[in-house]
XYZ file of C-alpha atoms in Angstrom:
417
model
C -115.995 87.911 49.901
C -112.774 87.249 48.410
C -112.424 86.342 44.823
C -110.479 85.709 41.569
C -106.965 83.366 41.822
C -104.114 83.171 43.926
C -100.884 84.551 42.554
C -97.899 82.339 42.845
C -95.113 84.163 44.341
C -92.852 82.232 41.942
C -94.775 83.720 39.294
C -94.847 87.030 40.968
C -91.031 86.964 41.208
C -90.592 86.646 37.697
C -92.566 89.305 36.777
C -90.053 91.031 38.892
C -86.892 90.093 37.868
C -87.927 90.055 34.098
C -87.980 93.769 34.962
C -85.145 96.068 34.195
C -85.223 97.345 37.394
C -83.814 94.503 39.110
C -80.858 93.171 37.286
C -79.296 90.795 39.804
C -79.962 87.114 41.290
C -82.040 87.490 44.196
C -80.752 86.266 47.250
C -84.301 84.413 48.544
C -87.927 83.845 47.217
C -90.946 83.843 49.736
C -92.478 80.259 49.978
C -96.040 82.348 49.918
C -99.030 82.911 47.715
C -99.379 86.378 48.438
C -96.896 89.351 48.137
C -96.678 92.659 50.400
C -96.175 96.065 49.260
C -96.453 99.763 50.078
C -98.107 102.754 48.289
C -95.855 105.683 47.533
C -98.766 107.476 46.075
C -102.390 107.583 46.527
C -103.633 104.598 45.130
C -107.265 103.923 43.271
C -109.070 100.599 44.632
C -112.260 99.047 42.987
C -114.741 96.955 44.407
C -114.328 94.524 40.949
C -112.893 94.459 37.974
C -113.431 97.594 35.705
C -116.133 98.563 38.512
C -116.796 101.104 41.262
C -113.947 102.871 42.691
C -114.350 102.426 46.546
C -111.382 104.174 47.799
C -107.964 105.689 47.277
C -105.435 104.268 49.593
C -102.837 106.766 50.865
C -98.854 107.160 51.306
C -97.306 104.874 53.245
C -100.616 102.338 53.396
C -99.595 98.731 53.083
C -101.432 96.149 50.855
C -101.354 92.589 50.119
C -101.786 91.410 46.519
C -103.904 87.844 46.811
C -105.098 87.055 43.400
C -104.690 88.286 39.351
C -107.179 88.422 36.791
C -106.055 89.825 33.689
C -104.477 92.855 34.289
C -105.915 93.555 37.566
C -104.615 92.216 40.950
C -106.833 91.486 44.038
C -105.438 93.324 47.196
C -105.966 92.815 50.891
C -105.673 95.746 52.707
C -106.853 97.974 56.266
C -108.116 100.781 57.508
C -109.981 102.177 60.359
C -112.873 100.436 59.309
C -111.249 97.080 59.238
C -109.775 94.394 56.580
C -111.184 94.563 53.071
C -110.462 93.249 49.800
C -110.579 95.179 46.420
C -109.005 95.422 42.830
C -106.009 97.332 41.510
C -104.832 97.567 38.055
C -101.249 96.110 37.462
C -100.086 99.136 35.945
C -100.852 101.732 39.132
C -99.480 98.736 41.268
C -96.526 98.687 39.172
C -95.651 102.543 39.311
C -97.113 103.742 42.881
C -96.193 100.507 45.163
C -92.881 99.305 46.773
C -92.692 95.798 46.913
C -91.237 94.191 50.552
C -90.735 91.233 52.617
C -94.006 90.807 54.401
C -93.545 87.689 55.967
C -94.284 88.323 60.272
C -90.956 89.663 61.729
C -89.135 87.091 64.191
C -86.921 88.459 67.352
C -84.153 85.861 66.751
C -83.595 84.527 62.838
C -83.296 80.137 62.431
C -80.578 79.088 62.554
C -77.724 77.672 65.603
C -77.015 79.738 69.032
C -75.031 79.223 71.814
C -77.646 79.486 74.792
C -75.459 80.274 78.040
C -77.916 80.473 81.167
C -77.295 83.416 84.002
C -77.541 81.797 87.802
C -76.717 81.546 91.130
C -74.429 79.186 92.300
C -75.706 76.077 93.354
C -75.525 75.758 96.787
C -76.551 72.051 97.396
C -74.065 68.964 97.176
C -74.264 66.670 94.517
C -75.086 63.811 97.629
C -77.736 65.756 98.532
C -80.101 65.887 95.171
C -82.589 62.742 94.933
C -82.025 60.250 91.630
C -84.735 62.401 89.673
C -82.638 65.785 90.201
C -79.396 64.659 89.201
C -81.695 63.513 85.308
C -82.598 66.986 85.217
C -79.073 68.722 86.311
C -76.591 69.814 84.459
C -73.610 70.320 84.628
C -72.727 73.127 82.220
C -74.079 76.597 81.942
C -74.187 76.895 78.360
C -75.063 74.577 75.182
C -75.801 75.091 71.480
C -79.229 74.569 70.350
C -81.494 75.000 66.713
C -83.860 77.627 66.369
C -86.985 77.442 64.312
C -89.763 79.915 63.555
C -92.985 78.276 63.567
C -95.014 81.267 63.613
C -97.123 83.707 65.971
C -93.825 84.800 67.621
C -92.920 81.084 68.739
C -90.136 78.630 68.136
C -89.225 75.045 68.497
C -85.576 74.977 70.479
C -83.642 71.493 69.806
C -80.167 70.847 71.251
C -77.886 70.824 68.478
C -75.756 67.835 70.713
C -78.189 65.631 71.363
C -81.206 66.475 68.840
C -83.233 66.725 71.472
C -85.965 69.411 71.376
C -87.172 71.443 74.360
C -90.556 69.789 75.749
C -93.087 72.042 77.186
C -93.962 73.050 81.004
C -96.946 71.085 80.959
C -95.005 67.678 80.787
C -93.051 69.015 84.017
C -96.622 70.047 85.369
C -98.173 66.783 85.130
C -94.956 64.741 86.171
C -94.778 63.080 83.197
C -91.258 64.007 82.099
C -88.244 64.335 84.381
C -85.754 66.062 82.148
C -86.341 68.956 79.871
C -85.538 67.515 76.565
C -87.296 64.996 74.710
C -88.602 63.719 71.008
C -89.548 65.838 68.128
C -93.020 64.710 68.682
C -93.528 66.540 72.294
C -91.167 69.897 71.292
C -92.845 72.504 73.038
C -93.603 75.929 71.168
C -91.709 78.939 73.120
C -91.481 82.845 72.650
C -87.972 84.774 73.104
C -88.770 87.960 75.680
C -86.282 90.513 74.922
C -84.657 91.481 78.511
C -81.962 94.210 77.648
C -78.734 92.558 77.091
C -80.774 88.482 77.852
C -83.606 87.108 76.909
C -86.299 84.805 78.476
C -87.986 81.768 77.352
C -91.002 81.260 78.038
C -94.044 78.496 77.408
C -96.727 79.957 75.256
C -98.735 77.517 77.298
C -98.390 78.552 80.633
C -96.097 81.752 80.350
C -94.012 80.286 82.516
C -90.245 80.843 82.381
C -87.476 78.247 81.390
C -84.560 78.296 83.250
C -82.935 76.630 87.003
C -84.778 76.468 90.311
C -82.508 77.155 93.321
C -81.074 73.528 93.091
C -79.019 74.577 89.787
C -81.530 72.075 88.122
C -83.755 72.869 84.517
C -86.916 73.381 85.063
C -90.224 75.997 84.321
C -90.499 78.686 86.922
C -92.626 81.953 87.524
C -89.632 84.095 87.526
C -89.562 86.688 84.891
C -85.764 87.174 85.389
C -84.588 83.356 84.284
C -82.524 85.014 81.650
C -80.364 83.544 78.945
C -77.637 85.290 76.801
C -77.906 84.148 73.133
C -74.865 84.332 70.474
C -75.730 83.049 66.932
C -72.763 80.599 65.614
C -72.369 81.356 62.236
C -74.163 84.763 60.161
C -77.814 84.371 58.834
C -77.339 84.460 55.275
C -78.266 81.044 54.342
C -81.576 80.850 52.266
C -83.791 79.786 55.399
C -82.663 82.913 57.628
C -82.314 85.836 55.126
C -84.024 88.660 55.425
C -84.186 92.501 53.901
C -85.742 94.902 56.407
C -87.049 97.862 54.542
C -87.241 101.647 54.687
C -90.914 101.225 53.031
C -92.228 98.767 54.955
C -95.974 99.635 55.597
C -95.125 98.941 59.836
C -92.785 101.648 59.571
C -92.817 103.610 56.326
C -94.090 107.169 57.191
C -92.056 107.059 60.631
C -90.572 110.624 61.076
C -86.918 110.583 61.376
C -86.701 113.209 63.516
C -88.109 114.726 66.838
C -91.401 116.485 67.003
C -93.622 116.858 64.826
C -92.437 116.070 60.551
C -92.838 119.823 58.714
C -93.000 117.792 55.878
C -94.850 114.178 56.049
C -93.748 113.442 52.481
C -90.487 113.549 53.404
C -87.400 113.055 56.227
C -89.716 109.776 57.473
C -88.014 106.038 56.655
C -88.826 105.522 53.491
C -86.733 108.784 52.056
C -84.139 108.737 54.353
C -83.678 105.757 56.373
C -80.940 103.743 54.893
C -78.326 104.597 57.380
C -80.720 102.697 59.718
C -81.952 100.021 57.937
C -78.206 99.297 56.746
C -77.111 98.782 60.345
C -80.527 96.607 60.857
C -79.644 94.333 57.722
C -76.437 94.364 58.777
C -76.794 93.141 62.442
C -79.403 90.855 61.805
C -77.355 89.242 58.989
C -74.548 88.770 61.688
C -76.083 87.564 64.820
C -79.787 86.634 63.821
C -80.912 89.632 66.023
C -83.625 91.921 65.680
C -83.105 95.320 66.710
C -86.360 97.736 66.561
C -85.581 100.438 64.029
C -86.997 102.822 66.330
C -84.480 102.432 68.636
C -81.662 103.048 65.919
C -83.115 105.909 64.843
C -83.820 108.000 68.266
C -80.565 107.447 69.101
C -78.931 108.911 65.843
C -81.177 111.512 66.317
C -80.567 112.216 69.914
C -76.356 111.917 69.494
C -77.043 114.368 66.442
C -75.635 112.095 63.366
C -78.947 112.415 61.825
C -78.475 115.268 58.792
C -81.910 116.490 58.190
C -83.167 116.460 54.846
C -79.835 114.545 53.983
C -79.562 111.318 55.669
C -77.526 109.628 58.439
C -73.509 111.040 59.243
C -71.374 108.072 58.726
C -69.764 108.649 62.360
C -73.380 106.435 63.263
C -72.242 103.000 62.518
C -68.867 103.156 65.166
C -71.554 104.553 67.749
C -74.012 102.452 67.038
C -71.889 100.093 67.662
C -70.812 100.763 71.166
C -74.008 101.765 72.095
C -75.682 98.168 71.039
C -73.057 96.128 70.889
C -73.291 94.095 73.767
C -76.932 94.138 73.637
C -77.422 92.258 70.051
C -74.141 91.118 69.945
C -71.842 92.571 67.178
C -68.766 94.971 67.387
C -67.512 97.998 65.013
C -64.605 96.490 63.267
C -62.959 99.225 61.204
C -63.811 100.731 57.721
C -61.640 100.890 54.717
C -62.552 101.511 50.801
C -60.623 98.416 49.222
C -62.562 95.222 48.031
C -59.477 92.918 49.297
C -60.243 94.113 52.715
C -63.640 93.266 51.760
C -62.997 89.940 51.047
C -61.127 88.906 53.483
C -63.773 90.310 56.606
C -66.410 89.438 55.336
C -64.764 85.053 54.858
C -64.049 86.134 58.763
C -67.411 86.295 59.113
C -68.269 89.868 59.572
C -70.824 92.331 57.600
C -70.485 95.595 55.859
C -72.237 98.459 55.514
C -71.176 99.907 51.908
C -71.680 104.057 50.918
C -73.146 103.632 47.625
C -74.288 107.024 45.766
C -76.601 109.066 48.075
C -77.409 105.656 49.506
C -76.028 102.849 51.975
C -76.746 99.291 51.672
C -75.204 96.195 53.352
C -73.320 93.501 52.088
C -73.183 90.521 54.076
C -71.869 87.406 52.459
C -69.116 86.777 49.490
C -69.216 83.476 47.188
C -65.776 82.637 46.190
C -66.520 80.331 43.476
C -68.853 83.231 41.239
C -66.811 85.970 42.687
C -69.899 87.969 44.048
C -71.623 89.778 46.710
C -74.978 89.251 48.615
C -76.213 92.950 48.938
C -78.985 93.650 50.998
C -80.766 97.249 49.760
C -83.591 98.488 52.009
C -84.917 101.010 48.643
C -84.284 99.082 46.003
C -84.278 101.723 42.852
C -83.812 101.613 39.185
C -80.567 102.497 38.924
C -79.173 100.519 41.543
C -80.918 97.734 39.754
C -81.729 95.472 42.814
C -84.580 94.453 44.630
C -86.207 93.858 48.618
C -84.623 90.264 48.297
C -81.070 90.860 48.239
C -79.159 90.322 45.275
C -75.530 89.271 44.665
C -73.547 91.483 43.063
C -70.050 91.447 41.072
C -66.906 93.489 42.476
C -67.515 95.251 38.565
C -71.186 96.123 39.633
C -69.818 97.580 42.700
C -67.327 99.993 40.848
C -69.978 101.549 39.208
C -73.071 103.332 38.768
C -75.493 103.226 41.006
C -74.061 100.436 42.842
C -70.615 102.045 43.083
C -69.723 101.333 46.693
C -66.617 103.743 48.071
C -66.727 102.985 51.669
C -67.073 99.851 53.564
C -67.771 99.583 57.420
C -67.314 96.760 59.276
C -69.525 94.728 62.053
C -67.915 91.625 63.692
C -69.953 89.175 65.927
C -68.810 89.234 69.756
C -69.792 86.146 71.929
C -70.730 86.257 76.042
């Protein structure tokens, strides 16, 4: 049974940034009353407070803290068995876990997208469509529309022109709708299907597809291939759409970065070594609202041999990453340089960095004039780097030195169709 209180994550967040180890404004909270994290080392759980120990959860596990008492926390966490619930003391979750974003991962962040629709040309004549076809034509092959995340790997799509939302197949089913778009009252609930360089749209309902029957007109159809290209209008760094993927992430943590089998499980996995990957993640996501699978970054540096073993990622990965990707999640390599004018100036354009900080990269994704500073996104946050899984934004004198001293900048620029 679960006990003891729930711990406000505003609570929880002050606890953090009241530490020394992370000195900046953070970028985002979590509207949540729980908080994720990861062990680093084997970590004692009881079954109460000051009682039995029940288990010692290993490297790499991920746990949820629920509830404080005193100085114990309540934690959620799994194994093999199933999900349990047990007590920690504050001070091992302090020192052995890695605190992260652990809020479900979403293909495509909120925000605004240009939606442009791959088809056939129509081959009948206007004359020839009846008075309820020509409702439900159009006459355009793109439009921009409003994402929003509601959860389970499904979003509400309105049309940013109209603010109209996207009603749901079973309203074309039952004949009660002739045109796709509607109140916020009927929005239907839809999940993106990644389809290499497109995506589908389909009804979570019905798994039917959205796209245009063979009369060029919107409608819900069986096939899989109705594909739309998606290109995000502006970058995700607005409070709603930020996110920090991290190396330590329990999904992910003890991944080998590598081929084969890891000599050394401790080691070379994501959560050591992974920032040239999870730099290029932050920093395409932060661009164009895509997710790309870490996985998939990774294999390929190690497969076109710009992963350094025991040492990191070659910088020569971000330009090839780049045209390997690019088209796919939208984003192009834009150049590199070490000055913080250059800085400035790409990143008003609209365009994220990835920034070689000591032994480390990071990405930095947004600038703010008016307090001269930098959103920073760091996917192993450390003490001398002072930052956290939030991002944090950062002065051009924080970035000069220490652990934060950043001498290389390269550059990602959004592409469109």
């Amino acid at each position: 049974m679960k006990q003891g209180y729930f711990l406000p994550v505003l609570c929880f967040f002050l606890f953090l940034f009241s530490s020394p180890v992370h000195a900046f404004e953070h970028g985002y909270t979590l509207d949540s009353d729980t908080i994720s994290a990861t062990v680093r080392n084997d970590c004692a759980i009881y079954d109460s407070i000051g009682g039995d120990l029940i288990t010692y959860l290993p490297s790499f596990s991920g746990l949820t803290v629920t509830g404080t008492s005193g100085s114990w926390y309540e934690v959620r966490y799994k194994n093999k068995s199933g999900t349990h619930y047990g007590w920690m003391t504050k001070d091992d979750f302090t020192y052995d876990c890695l605190i992260y974003d652990g809020r479900e991962k979403q293909i495509l962040a909120d925000g605004y997208y240009t939606f442009r629709y791959y088809r056939q040309k129509n081959k009948r004549t206007s004359s020839a469509l009846t008075s309820i076809e020509k409702l439900n034509a159009v006459s355009e092959v793109s439009f921009p529309c409003r994402i929003t995340f509601m959860g389970d790997g499904a979003f509400q799509v309105c049309r940013k022109d109209t603010g109209q939302y996207l009603l749901p197949d079973r309203l074309f089913q039952s004949g009660s709708s002739s045109r796709p778009w509607g109140d916020a009252s009927c929005a239907g609930l839809f999940r993106f299907v990644r389809r290499g360089n497109y995506y589908g749209i389909q009804d979570v309902s019905t798994n039917r597809y959205f796209g245009m029957d063979k009369s060029g007109l919107l409608n819900f159809t069986n096939k899989v291939d109705a594909s739309w290209r998606l290109n995000r209008t502006k970058k995700s760094v607005d409070s709603s759409s930020l996110r920090v993927f991290t190396q330590f992430d329990a999904d992910w943590a003890g991944t080998y970065y590598g081929k084969g089998r890891n000599p050394d499980p401790a080691s070379n996995n994501f959560c050591t070594s992974g920032c040239g990957v999870f730099s290029t993640m932050n920093a395409i996501y932060a661009l164009t609202g895509q997710y790309v699978d870490p996985h998939i970054l990774a294999d390929f540096a190690v497969d076109a041999h710009y992963r350094i073993e025991d040492n990191g990622t070659d910088i020569g990965f971000f330009k090839a990453a780049a045209q390997k990707f690019g088209y796919k999640y939208g984003f192009a390599y834009d150049g590199s340089g070490d000055s913080f004018s250059q800085l400035k100036q790409k990143l008003k354009q609209g365009d994220t960095a990835i920034a070689y900080v000591p032994g480390h990269y990071g990405a930095i994704v947004d600038y703010d004039a008016k307090k001269n500073q930098y959103l920073f996104l760091d996917s192993r946050y450390l003490p001398k780097r002072g930052t956290c899984s939030f991002g944090d934004w950062v002065s051009e004198k924080d970035l000069t030195a220490g652990g934060l001293y950043a001498q290389m900048f390269f550059y990602y620029k959004a592409i469109g169709q």
